[in-house]
Tab-separated table of C-alpha atoms in Angstrom:
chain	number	residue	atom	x	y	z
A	1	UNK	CA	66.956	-157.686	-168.622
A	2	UNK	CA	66.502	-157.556	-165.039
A	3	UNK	CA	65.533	-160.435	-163.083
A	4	UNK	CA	63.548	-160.509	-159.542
A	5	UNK	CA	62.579	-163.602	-157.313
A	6	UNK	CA	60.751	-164.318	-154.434
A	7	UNK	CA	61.602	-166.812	-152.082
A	8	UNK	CA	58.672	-167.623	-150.073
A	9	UNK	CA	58.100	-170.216	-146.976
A	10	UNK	CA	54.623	-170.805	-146.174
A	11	UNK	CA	52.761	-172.737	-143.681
A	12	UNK	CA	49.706	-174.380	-144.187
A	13	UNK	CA	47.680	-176.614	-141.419
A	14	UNK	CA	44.039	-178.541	-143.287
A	15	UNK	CA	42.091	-180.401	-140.960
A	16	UNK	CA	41.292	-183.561	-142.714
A	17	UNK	CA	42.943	-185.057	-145.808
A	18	UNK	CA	44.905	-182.992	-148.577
A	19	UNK	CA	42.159	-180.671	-149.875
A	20	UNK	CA	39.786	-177.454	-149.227
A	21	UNK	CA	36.605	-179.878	-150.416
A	22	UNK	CA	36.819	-183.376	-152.126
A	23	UNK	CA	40.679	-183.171	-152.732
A	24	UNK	CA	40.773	-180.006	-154.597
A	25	UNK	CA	44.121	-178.318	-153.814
A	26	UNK	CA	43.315	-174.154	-154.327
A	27	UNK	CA	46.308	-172.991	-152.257
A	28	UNK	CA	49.580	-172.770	-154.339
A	29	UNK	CA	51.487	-169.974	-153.515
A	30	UNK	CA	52.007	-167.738	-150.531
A	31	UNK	CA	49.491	-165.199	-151.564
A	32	UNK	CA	46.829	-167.573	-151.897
A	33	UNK	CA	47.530	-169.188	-148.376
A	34	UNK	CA	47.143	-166.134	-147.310
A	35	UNK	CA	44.040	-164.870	-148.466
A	36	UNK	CA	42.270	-167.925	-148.614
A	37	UNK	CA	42.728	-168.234	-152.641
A	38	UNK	CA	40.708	-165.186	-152.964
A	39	UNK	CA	43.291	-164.190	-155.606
A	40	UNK	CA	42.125	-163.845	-159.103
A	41	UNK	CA	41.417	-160.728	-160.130
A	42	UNK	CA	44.534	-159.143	-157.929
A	43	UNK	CA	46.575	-162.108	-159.117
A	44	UNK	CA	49.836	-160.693	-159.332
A	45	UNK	CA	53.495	-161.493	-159.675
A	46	UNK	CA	55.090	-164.584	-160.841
A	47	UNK	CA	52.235	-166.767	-159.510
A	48	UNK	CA	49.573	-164.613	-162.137
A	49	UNK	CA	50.938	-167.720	-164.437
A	50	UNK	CA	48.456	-170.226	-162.261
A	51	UNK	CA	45.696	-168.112	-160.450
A	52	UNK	CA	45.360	-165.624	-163.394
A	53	UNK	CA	47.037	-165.897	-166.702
A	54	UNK	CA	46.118	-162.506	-168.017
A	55	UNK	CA	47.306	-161.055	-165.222
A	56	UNK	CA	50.341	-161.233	-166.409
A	57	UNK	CA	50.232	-158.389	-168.891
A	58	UNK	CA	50.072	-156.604	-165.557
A	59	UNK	CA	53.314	-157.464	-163.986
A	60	UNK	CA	56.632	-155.028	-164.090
A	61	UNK	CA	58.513	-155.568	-167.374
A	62	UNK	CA	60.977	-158.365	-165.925
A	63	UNK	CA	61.324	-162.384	-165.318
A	64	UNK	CA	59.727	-162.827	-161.719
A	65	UNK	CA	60.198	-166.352	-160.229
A	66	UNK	CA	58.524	-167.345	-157.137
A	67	UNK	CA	59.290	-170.556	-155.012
A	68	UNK	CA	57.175	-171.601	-151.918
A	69	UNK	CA	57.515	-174.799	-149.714
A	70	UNK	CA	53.929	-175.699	-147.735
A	71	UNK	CA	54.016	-177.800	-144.835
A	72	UNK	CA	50.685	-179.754	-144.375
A	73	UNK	CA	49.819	-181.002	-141.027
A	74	UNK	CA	46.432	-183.582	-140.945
A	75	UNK	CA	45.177	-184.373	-137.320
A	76	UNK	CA	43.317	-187.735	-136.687
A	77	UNK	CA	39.966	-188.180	-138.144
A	78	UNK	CA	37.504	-189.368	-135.166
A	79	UNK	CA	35.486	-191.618	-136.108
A	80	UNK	CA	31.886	-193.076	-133.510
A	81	UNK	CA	29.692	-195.417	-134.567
A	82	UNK	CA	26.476	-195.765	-132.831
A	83	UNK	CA	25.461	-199.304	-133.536
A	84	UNK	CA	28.583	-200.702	-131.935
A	85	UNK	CA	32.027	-199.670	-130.034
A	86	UNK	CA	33.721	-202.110	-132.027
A	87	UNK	CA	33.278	-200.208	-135.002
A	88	UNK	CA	35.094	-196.689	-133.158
A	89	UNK	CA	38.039	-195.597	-134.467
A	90	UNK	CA	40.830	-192.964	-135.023
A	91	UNK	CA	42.804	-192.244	-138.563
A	92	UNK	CA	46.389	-191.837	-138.930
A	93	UNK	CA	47.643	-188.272	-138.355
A	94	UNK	CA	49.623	-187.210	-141.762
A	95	UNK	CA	52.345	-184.549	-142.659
A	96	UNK	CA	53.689	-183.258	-146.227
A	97	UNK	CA	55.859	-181.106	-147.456
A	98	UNK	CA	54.941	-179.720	-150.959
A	99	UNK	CA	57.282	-177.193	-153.027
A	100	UNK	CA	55.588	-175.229	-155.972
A	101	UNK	CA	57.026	-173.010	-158.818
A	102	UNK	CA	55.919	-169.777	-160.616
A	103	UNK	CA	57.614	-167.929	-163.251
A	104	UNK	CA	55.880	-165.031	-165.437
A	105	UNK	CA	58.028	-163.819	-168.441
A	106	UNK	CA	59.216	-159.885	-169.374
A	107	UNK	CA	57.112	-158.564	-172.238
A	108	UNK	CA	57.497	-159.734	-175.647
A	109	UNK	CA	55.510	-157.272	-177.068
A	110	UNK	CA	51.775	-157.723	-176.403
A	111	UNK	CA	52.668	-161.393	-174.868
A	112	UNK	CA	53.783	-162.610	-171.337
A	113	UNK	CA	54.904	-166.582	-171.064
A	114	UNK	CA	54.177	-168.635	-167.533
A	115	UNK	CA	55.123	-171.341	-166.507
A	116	UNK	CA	53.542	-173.451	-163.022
A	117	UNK	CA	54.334	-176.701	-161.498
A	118	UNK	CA	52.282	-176.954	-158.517
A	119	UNK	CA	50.312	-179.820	-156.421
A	120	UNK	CA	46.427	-179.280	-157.056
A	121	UNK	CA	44.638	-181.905	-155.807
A	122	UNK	CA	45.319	-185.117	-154.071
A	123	UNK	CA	44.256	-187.161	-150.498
A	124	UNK	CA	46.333	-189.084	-147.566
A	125	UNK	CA	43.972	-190.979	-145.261
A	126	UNK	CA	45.096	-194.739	-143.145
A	127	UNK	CA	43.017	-196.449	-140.488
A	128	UNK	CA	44.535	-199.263	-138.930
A	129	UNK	CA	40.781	-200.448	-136.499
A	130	UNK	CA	39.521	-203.389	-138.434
A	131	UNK	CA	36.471	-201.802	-139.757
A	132	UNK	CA	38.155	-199.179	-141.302
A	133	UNK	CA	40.511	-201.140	-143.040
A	134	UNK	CA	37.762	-203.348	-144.658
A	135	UNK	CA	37.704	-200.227	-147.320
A	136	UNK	CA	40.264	-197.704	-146.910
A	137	UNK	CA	43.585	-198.875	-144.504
A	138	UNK	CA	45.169	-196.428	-147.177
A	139	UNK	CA	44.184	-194.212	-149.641
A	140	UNK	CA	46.309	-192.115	-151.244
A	141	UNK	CA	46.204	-189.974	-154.515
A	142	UNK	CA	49.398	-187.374	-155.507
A	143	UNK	CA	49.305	-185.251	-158.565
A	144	UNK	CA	52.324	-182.908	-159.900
A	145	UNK	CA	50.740	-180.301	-162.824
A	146	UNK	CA	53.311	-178.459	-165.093
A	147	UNK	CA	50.798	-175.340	-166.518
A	148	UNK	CA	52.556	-173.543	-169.277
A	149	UNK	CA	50.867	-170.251	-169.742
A	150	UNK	CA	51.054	-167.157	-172.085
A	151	UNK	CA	48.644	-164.270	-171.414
A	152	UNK	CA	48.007	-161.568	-174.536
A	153	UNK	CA	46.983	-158.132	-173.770
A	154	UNK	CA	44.223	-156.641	-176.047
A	155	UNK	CA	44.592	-153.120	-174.975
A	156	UNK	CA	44.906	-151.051	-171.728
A	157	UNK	CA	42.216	-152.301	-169.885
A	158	UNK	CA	41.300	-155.686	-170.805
A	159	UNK	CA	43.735	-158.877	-171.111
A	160	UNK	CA	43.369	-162.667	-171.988
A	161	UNK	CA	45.376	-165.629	-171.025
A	162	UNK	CA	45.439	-169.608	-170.868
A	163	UNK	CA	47.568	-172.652	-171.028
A	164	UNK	CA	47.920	-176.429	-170.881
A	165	UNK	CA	47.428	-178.786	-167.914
A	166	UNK	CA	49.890	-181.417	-168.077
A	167	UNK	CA	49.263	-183.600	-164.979
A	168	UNK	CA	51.486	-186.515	-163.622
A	169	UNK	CA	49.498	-188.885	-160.384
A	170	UNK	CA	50.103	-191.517	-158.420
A	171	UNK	CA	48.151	-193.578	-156.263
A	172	UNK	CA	48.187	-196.150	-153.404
A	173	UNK	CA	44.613	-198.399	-152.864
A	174	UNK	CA	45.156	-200.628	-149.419
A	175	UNK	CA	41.939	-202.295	-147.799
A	176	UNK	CA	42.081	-205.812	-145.540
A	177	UNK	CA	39.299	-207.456	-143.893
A	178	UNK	CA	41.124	-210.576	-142.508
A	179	UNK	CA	40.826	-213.877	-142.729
A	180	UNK	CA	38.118	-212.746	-146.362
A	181	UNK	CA	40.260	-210.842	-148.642
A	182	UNK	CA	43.387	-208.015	-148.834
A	183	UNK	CA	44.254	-205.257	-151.459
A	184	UNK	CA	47.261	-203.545	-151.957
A	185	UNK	CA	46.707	-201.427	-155.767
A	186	UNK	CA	49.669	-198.897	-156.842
A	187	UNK	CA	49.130	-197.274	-160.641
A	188	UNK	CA	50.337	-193.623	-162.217
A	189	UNK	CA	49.269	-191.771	-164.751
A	190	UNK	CA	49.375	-188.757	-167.276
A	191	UNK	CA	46.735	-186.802	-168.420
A	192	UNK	CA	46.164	-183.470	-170.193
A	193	UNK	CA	44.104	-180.176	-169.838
A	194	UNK	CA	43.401	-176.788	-170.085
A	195	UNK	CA	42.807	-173.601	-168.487
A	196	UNK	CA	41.698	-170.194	-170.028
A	197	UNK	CA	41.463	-166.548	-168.137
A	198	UNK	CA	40.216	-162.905	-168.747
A	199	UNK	CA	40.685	-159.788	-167.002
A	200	UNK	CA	39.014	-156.375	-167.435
A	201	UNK	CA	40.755	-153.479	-165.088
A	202	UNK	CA	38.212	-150.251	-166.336
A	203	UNK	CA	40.202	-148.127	-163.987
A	204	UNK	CA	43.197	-148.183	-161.354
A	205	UNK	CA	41.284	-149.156	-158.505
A	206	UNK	CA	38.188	-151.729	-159.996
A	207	UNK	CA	39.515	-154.750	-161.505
A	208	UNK	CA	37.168	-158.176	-163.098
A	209	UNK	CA	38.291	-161.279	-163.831
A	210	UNK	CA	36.886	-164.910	-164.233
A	211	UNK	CA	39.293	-168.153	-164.987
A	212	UNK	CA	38.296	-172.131	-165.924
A	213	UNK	CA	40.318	-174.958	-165.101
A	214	UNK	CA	39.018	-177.610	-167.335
A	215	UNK	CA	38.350	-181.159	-166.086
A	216	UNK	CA	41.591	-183.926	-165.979
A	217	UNK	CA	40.905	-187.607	-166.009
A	218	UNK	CA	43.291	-189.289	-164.053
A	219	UNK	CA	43.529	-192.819	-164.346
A	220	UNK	CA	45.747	-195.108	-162.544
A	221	UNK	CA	46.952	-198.090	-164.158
A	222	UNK	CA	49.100	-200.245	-162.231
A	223	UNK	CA	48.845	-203.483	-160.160
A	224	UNK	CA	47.442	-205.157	-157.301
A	225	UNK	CA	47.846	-208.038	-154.974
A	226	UNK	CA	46.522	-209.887	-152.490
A	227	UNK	CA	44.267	-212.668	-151.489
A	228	UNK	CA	40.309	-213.486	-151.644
A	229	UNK	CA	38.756	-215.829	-149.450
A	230	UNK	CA	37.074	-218.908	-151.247
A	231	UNK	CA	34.522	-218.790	-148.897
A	232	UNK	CA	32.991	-215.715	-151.294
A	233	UNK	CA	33.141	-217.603	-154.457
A	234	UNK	CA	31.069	-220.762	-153.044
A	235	UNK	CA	34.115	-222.691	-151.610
A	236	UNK	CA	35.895	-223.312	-148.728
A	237	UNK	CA	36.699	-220.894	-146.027
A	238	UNK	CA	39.998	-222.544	-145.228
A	239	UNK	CA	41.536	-222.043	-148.699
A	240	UNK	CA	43.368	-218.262	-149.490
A	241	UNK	CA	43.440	-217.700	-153.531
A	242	UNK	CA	46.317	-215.235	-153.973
A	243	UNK	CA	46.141	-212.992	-157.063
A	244	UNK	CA	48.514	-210.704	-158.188
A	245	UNK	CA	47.127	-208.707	-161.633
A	246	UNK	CA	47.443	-205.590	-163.228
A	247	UNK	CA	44.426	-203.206	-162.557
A	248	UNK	CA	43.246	-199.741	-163.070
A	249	UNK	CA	40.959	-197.018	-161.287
A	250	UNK	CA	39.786	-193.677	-162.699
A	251	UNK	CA	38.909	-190.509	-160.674
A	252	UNK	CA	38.269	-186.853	-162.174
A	253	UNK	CA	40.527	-183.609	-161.234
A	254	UNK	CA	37.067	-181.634	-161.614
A	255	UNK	CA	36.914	-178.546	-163.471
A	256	UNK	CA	36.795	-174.879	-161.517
A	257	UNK	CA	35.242	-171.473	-162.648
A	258	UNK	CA	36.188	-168.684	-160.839
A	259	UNK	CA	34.550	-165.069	-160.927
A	260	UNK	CA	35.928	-162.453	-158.883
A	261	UNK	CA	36.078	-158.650	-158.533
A	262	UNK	CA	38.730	-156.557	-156.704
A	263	UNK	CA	39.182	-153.022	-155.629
A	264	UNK	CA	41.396	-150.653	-153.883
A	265	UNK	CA	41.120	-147.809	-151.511
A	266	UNK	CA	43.558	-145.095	-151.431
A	267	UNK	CA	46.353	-147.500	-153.861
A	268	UNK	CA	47.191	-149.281	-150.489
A	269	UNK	CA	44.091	-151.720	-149.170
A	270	UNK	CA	42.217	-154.354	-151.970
A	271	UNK	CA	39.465	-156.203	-151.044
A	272	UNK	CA	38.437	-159.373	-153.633
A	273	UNK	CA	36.032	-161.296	-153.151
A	274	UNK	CA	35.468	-164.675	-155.174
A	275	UNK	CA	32.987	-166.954	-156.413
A	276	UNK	CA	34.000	-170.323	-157.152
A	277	UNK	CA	32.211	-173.243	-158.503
A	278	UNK	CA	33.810	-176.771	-158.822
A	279	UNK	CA	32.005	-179.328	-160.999
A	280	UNK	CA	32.053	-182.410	-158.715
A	281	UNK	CA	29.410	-184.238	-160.449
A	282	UNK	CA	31.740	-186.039	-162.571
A	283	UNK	CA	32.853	-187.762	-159.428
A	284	UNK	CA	30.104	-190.467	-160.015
A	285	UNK	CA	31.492	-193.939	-159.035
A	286	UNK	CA	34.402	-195.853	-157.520
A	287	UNK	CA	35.251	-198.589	-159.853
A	288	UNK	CA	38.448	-200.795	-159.220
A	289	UNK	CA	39.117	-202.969	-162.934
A	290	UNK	CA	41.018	-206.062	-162.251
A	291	UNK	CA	42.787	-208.332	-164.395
A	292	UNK	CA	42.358	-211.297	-162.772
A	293	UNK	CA	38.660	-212.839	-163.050
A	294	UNK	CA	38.605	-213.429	-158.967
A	295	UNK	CA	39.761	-210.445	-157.806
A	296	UNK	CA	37.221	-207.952	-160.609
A	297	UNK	CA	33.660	-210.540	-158.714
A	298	UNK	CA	34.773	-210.241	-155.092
A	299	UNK	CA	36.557	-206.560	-155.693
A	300	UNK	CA	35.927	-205.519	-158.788
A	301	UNK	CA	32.446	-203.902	-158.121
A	302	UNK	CA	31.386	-200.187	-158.886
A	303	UNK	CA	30.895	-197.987	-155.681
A	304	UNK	CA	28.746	-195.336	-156.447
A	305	UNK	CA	30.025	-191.479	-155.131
A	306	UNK	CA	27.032	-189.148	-156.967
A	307	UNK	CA	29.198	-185.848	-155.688
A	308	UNK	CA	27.686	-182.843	-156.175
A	309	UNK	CA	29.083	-179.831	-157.402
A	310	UNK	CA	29.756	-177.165	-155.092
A	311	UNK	CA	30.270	-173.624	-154.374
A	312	UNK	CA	32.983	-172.024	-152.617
A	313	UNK	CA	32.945	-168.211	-151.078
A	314	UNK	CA	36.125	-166.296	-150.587
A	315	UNK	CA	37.234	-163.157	-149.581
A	316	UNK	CA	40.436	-161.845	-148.851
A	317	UNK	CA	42.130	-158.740	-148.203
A	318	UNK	CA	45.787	-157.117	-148.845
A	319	UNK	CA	47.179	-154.229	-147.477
A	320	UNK	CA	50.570	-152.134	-148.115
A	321	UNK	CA	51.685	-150.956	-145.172
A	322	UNK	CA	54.722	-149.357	-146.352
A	323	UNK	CA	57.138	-149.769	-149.771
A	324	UNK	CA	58.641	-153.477	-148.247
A	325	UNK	CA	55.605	-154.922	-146.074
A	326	UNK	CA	52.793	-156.426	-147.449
A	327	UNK	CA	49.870	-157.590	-144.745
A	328	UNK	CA	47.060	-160.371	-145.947
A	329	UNK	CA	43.591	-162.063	-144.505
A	330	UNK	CA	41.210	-164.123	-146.107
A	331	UNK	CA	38.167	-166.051	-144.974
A	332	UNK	CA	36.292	-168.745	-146.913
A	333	UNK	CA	33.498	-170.978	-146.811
A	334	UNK	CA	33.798	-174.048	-148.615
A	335	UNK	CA	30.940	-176.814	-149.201
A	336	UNK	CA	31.979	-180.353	-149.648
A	337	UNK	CA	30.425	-182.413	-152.256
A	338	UNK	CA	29.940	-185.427	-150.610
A	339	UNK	CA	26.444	-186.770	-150.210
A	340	UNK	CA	25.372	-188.452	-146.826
A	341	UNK	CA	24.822	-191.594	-148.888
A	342	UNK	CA	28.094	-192.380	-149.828
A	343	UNK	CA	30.372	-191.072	-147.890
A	344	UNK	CA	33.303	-193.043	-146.701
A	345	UNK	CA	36.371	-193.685	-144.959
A	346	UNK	CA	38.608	-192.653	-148.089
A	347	UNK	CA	37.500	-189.030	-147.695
A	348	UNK	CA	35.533	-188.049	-144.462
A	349	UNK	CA	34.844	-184.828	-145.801
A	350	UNK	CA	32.099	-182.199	-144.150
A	351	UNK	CA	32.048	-178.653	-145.107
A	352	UNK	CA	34.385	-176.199	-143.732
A	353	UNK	CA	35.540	-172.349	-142.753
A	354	UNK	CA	39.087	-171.442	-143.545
A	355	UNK	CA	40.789	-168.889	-141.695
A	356	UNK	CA	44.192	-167.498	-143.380
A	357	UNK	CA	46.856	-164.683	-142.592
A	358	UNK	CA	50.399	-164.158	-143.892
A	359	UNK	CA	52.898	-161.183	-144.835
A	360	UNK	CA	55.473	-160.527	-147.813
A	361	UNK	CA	58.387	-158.864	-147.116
A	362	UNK	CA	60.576	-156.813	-149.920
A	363	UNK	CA	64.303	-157.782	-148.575
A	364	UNK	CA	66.021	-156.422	-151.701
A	365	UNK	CA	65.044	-154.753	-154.876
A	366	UNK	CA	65.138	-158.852	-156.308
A	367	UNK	CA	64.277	-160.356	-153.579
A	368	UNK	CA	60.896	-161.057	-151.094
A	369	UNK	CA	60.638	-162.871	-148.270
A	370	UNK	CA	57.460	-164.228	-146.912
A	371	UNK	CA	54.958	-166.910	-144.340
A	372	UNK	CA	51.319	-167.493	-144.643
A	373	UNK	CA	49.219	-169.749	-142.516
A	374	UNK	CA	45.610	-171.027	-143.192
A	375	UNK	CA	43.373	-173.217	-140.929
A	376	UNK	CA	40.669	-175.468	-142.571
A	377	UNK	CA	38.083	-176.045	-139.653
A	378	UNK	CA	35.935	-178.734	-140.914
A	379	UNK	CA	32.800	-179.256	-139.441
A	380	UNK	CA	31.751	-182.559	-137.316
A	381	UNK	CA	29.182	-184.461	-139.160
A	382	UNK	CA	26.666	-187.482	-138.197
A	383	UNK	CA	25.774	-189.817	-141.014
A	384	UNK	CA	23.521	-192.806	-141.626
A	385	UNK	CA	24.080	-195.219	-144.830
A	386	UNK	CA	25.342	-198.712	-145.217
């Protein structure tokens, strides 16, 4: 049994908060920085497990193991209001640093086992002007998914694959409108899923594929403190009721088709292209649930969201230059699902362009080296709701 890995640094700069739209996370492994996740029906090596199950029929007969590390640099969010200066301000500028894991299995006969752990959604944003902070002075979401996998091949041209979502998150909730009330909500959770995949390769050079992430339901359970003014419960404005009370909040991971088609010219250039559709509409209300009778009147209230779902456009190229350099593009449009009516300081999304290049390099017979770099340019955006 021979073993290979890839050890892959990547580099990866978004433009507003932790996501491509909403706070989807599509980029997981150096190839799909690259080429702008248009990689589903090429989907190869040890990150097939995630982007394309099946895929992994496909591989060479051996363990492949691929490790990236993605730096994520935010800038400020600018933020004018037109009604008053007071109301201007600037968010927090945010960095990560997210490590992700792919493994794809030998062949055990007609089967190849996965396994991912990888970071596919989440959101960082922090305002410290007053205004802001009356609903989002933090906001953050994490999730951690560990996808087993195990892909079967039917026969020479045509494949099947899926696996189970097992998804760990955390989040932070801080808002503060001084002297009327303060939040600060922390709360995990664990939720389950699944994910399915098919490929069809009719020849060497055309190859089909389509994959569906299903849906996750994360819901944070935790606690929260703070304090509520009297003043908005009919009493007086000089009295500060402190609360301190579990609480929970739910928001959907939505679920993600994916149909794509891929072909190469001369064995050495592929062109995909992919159509993806995320199911947003789920996303239909904010709705903190506190213990504490207080905090759920003043706090407690639903805020309605109404995302729609969306459609993203990708299209990404690879080429072999020679047997140990591989060159990658990709280009995307992605639509954000946030409705003029609701959207807030949490997530100033807008729809965006994405702009990605990156390289592999074959060091050793087990080992590849490799970068990638994407740029999310969001577009500005003018809104008018309460």
């Amino acid at each position: 049994m021979t073993k290979r890995a890839k050890i892959l640094m990547l580099s990866l700069c978004a433009s507003t908060a932790i996501y491509a739209a909403g706070y989807k996370i599509p980029e997981q492994s150096l190839n799909s920085v690259a080429l702008s996740a248009a990689y589903v029906a090429n989907a190869n090596g040890a990150d097939a497990s995630y982007y394309n199950p099946a895929n992994m029929v496909w591989n060479e007969n051996s363990n492949l193991m691929e490790f990236d590390l993605t730096y994520i640099n935010l800038p400020r969010v600018n933020y004018k209001d037109n009604t008053s200066t007071a109301k201007d301000g600037k968010s927090k500028s945010e960095q990560f640093l997210l490590p992700t894991l792919h493994f794809s299995s030998k062949a055990y006969g007609k089967f190849r086992y996965g396994l991912s752990i990888t970071a596919p959604g989440g959101l960082s944003k922090r305002w410290d002007t007053a205004f802001q902070k009356a609903t989002a002075k933090e906001f953050t979401l994490k999730v951690i998914e560990i996808n087993p996998t195990v892909a079967y091949k039917v026969n020479g041209k045509f494949a099947i694959g899926g696996g189970i979502r097992a998804v760990y998150s955390t989040g932070k909730v801080k808002a503060e409108k001084a002297p009327y009330y303060s939040e600060d909500m922390n709360g995990d959770d664990v939720s389950f899923g699944y994910n399915l995949a098919a490929s069809y390769r009719p020849n060497n050079a055309l190859k089909f594929a389509t994959t569906y992430r299903s849906k996750v339901n994360l819901r944070e359970d935790g606690t929260a403190s703070g304090y509520i003014n009297q003043a908005l419960i009919g009493g007086s404005p000089l009295v500060l009721i402190p609360y301190d009370t579990n609480a929970n909040v739910s928001i959907p991971l939505p679920a993600t088709l994916d149909v794509a088609v891929a072909y190469t010219f001369k064995q050495k250039t592929t062109i995909e292209f992919v159509y993806e559709r995320v199911y947003w509409s789920k996303y239909k209300d904010l709705n903190f649930n506190f213990n504490d009778p207080i905090a759920e009147a003043v706090l407690g209230k639903s805020i309605p969201k109404n995302w729609k779902d969306t459609n993203a456009y990708r299209i990404g190229i690879t080429h072999q230059y020679n047997n140990k350099l591989k060159l990658m593009a990709g280009f995307a449009i992605d639509k954000s699902p946030v409705p003029t009516a609701t959207l807030g300081f949490e997530l100033p999304d807008a729809d965006a362009k994405l702009y990605s290049v990156g390289f592999e390099y074959k060091y050793s017979k087990k080992i590849s080296l490799g970068m990638s770099y994407l740029y999310d340019d969001k577009d500005s955006r003018i809104v008018n709701n309460s």
